[in-house]
mmCIF file of C-alpha atoms in Angstrom:
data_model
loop_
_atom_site.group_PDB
_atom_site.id
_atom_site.type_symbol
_atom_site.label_atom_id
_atom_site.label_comp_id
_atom_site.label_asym_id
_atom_site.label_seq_id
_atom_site.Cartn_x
_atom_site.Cartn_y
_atom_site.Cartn_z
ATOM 1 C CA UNK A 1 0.000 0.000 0.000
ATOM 2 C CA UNK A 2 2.204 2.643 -1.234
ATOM 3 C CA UNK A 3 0.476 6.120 -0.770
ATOM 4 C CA UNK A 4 1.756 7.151 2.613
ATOM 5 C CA UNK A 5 -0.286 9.834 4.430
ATOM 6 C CA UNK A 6 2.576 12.390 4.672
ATOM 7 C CA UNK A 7 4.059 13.203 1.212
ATOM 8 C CA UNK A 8 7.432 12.422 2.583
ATOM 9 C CA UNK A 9 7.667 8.790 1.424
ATOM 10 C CA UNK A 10 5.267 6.814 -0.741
ATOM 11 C CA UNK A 11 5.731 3.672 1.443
ATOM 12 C CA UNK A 12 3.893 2.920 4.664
ATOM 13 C CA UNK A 13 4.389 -0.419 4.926
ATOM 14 C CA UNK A 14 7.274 -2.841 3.305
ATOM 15 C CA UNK A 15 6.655 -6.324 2.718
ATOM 16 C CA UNK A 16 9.643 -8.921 3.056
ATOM 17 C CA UNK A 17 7.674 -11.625 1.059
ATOM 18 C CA UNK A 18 9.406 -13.192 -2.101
ATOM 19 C CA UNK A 19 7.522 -11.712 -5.114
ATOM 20 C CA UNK A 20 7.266 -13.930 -8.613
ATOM 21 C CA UNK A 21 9.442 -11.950 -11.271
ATOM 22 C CA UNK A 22 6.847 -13.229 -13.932
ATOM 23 C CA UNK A 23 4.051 -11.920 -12.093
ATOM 24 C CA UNK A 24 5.712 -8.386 -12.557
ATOM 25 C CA UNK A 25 4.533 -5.349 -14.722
ATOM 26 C CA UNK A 26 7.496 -3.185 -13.163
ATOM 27 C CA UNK A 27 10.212 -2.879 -10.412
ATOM 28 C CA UNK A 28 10.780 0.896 -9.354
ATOM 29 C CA UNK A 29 13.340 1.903 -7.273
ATOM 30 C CA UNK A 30 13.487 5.147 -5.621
ATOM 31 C CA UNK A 31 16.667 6.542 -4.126
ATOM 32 C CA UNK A 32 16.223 8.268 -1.332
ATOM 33 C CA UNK A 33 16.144 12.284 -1.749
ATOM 34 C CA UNK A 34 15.387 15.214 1.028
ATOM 35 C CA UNK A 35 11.474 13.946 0.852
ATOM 36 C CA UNK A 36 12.406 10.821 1.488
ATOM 37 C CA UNK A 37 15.337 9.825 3.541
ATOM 38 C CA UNK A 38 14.550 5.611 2.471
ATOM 39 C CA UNK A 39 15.049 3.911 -0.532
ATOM 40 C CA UNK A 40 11.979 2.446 -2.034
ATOM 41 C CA UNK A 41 11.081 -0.470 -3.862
ATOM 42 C CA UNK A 42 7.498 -0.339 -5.348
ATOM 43 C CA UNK A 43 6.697 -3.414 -7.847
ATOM 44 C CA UNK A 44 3.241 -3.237 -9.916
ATOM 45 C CA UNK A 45 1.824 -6.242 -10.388
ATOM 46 C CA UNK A 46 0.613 -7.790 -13.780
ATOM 47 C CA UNK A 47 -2.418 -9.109 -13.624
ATOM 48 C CA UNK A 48 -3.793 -7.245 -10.581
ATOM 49 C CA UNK A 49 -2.177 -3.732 -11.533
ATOM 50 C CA UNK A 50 -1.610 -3.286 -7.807
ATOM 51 C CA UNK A 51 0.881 -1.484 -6.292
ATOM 52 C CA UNK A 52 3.040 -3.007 -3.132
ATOM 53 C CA UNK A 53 6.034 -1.889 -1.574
ATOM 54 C CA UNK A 54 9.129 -4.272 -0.941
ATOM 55 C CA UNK A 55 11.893 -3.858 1.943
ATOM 56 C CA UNK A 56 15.262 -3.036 0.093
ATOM 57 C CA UNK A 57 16.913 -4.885 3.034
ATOM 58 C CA UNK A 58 15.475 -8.135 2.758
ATOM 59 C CA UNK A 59 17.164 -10.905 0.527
ATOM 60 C CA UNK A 60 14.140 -11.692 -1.049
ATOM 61 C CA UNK A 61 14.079 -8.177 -2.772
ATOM 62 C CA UNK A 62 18.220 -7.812 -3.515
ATOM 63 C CA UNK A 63 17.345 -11.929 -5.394
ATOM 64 C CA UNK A 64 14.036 -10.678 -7.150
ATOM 65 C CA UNK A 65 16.609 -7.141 -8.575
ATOM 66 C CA UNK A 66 19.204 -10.177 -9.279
ATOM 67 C CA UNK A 67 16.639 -12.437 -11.342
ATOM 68 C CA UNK A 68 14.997 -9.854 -13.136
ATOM 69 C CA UNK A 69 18.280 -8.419 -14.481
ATOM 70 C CA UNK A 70 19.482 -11.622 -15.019
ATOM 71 C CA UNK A 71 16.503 -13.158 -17.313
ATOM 72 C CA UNK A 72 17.595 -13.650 -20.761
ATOM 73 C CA UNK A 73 15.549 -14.056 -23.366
ATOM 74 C CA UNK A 74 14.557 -17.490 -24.708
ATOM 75 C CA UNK A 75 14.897 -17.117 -28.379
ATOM 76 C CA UNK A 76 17.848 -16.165 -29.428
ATOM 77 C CA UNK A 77 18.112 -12.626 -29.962
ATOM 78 C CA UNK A 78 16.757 -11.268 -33.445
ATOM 79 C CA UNK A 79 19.945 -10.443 -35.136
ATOM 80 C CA UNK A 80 20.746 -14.357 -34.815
ATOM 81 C CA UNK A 81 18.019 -16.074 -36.803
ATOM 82 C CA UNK A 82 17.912 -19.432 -37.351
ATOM 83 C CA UNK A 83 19.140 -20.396 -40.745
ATOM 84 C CA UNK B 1 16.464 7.407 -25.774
ATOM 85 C CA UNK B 2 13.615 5.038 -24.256
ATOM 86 C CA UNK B 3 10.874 5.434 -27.029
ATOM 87 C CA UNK B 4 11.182 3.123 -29.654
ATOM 88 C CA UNK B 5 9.816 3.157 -33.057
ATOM 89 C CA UNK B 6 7.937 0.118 -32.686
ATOM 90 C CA UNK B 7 5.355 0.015 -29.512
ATOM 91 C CA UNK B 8 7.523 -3.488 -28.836
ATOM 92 C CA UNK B 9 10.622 -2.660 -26.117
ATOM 93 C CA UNK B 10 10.862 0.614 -24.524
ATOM 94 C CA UNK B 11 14.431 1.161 -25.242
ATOM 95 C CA UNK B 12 16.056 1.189 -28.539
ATOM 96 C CA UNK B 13 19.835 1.781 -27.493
ATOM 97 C CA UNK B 14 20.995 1.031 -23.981
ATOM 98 C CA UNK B 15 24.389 2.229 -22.284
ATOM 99 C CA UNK B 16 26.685 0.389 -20.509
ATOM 100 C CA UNK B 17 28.147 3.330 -18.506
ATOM 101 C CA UNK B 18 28.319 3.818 -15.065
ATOM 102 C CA UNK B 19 25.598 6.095 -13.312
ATOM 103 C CA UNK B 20 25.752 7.857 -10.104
ATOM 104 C CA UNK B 21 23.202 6.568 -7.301
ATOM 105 C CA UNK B 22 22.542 10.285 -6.660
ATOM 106 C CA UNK B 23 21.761 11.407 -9.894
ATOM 107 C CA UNK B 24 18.752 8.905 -10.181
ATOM 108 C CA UNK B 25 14.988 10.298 -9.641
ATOM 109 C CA UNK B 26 14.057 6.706 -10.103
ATOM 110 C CA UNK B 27 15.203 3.141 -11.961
ATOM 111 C CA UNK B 28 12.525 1.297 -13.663
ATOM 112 C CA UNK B 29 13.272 -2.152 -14.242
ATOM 113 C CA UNK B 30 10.520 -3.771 -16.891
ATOM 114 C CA UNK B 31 10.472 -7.766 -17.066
ATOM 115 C CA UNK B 32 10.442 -9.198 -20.664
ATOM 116 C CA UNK B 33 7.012 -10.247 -21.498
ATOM 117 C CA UNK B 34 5.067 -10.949 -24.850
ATOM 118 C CA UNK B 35 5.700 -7.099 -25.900
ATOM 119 C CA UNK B 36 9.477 -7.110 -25.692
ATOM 120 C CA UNK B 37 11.684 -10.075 -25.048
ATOM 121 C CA UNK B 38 14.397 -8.248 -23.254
ATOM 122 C CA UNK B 39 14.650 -6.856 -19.955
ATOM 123 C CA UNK B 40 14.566 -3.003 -19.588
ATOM 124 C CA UNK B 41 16.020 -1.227 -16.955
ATOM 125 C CA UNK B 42 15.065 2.699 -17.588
ATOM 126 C CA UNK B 43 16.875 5.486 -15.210
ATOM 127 C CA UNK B 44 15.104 9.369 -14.975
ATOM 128 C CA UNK B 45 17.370 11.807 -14.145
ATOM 129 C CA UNK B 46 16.800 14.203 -11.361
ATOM 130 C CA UNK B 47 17.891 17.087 -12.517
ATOM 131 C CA UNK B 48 17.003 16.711 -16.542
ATOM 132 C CA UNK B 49 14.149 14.640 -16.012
ATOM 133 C CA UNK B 50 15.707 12.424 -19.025
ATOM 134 C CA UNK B 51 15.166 8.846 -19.362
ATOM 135 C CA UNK B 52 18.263 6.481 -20.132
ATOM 136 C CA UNK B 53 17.928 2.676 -20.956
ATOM 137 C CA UNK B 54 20.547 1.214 -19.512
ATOM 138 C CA UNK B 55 22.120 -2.471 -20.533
ATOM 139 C CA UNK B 56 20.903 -5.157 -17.605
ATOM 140 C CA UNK B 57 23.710 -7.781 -18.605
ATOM 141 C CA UNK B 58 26.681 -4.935 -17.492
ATOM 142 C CA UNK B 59 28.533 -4.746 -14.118
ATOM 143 C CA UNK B 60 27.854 -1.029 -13.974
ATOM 144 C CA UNK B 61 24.257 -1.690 -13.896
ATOM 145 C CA UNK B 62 24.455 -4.614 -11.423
ATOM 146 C CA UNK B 63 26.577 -2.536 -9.283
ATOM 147 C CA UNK B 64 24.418 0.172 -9.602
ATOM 148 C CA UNK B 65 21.263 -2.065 -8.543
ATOM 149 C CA UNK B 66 23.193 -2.985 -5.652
ATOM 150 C CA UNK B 67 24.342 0.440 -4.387
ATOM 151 C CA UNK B 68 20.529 1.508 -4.858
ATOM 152 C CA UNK B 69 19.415 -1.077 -2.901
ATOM 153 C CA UNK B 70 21.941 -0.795 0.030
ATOM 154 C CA UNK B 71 21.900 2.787 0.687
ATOM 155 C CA UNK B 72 21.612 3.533 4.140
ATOM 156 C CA UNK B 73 19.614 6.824 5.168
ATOM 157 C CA UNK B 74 22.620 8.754 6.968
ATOM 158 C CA UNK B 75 20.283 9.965 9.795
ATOM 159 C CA UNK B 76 19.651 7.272 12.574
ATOM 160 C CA UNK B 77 16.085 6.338 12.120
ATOM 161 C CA UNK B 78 13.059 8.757 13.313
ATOM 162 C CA UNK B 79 12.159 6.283 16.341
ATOM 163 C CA UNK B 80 15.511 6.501 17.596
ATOM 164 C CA UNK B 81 15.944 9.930 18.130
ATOM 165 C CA UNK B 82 19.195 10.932 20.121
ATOM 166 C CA UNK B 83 18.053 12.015 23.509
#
């Protein structure tokens, strides 16, 4: 539930649960800055569209930023077309 | 340059050079999915608002997903205030 009541930071809460990388839209992260003195994680979900806030701590969320930078794509990239 | 001529992946180019934590308004990272087979990590500038794709697979962006992710807020947290 990211809108916080205070528009200091947009997280309230942050959730240490392991999130699906395929159930992802988006991953934002927000450095912290004078309105905000955290760093935030917000992911959107895909099917659901909502909106939940991770802990930047917790090794769930530094393996979810490893996995989704890591995913290759499963065909081979365009330029290298099967003959 | 994010916007790419087809409505397909975000980013048409993507850089490989490092970027400073503290010149980041926010880092987007965008799962592939059936619109764009690649992973897309987008950066927005503070200061020029500009959007940068940046390349997932480098060190500089690893490292730079790392640093985001680690940064400590230099003030001791608001409940423990100093007495």
């Amino acid at each position: 539930m990211p809108l916080s009541r205070s528009t200091r930071c947009a997280c309230i809460t942050r959730s240490d649960q392991p999130v699906n990388p395929r159930s992802l839209e988006k991953l934002e992260v927000i450095p912290r800055s004078p309105s905000c003195p955290h760093v935030e994680i917000i992911v959107t979900m895909k099917k659901s569209k909502k909106q939940k806030c991770l802990n930047p701590e917790s090794k769930t969320t530094k393996n979810l930023l490893k996995a989704l930078s890591k995913e290759r794509s499963k065909r081979s990239p365009q330029t290298q077309r099967k003959a």
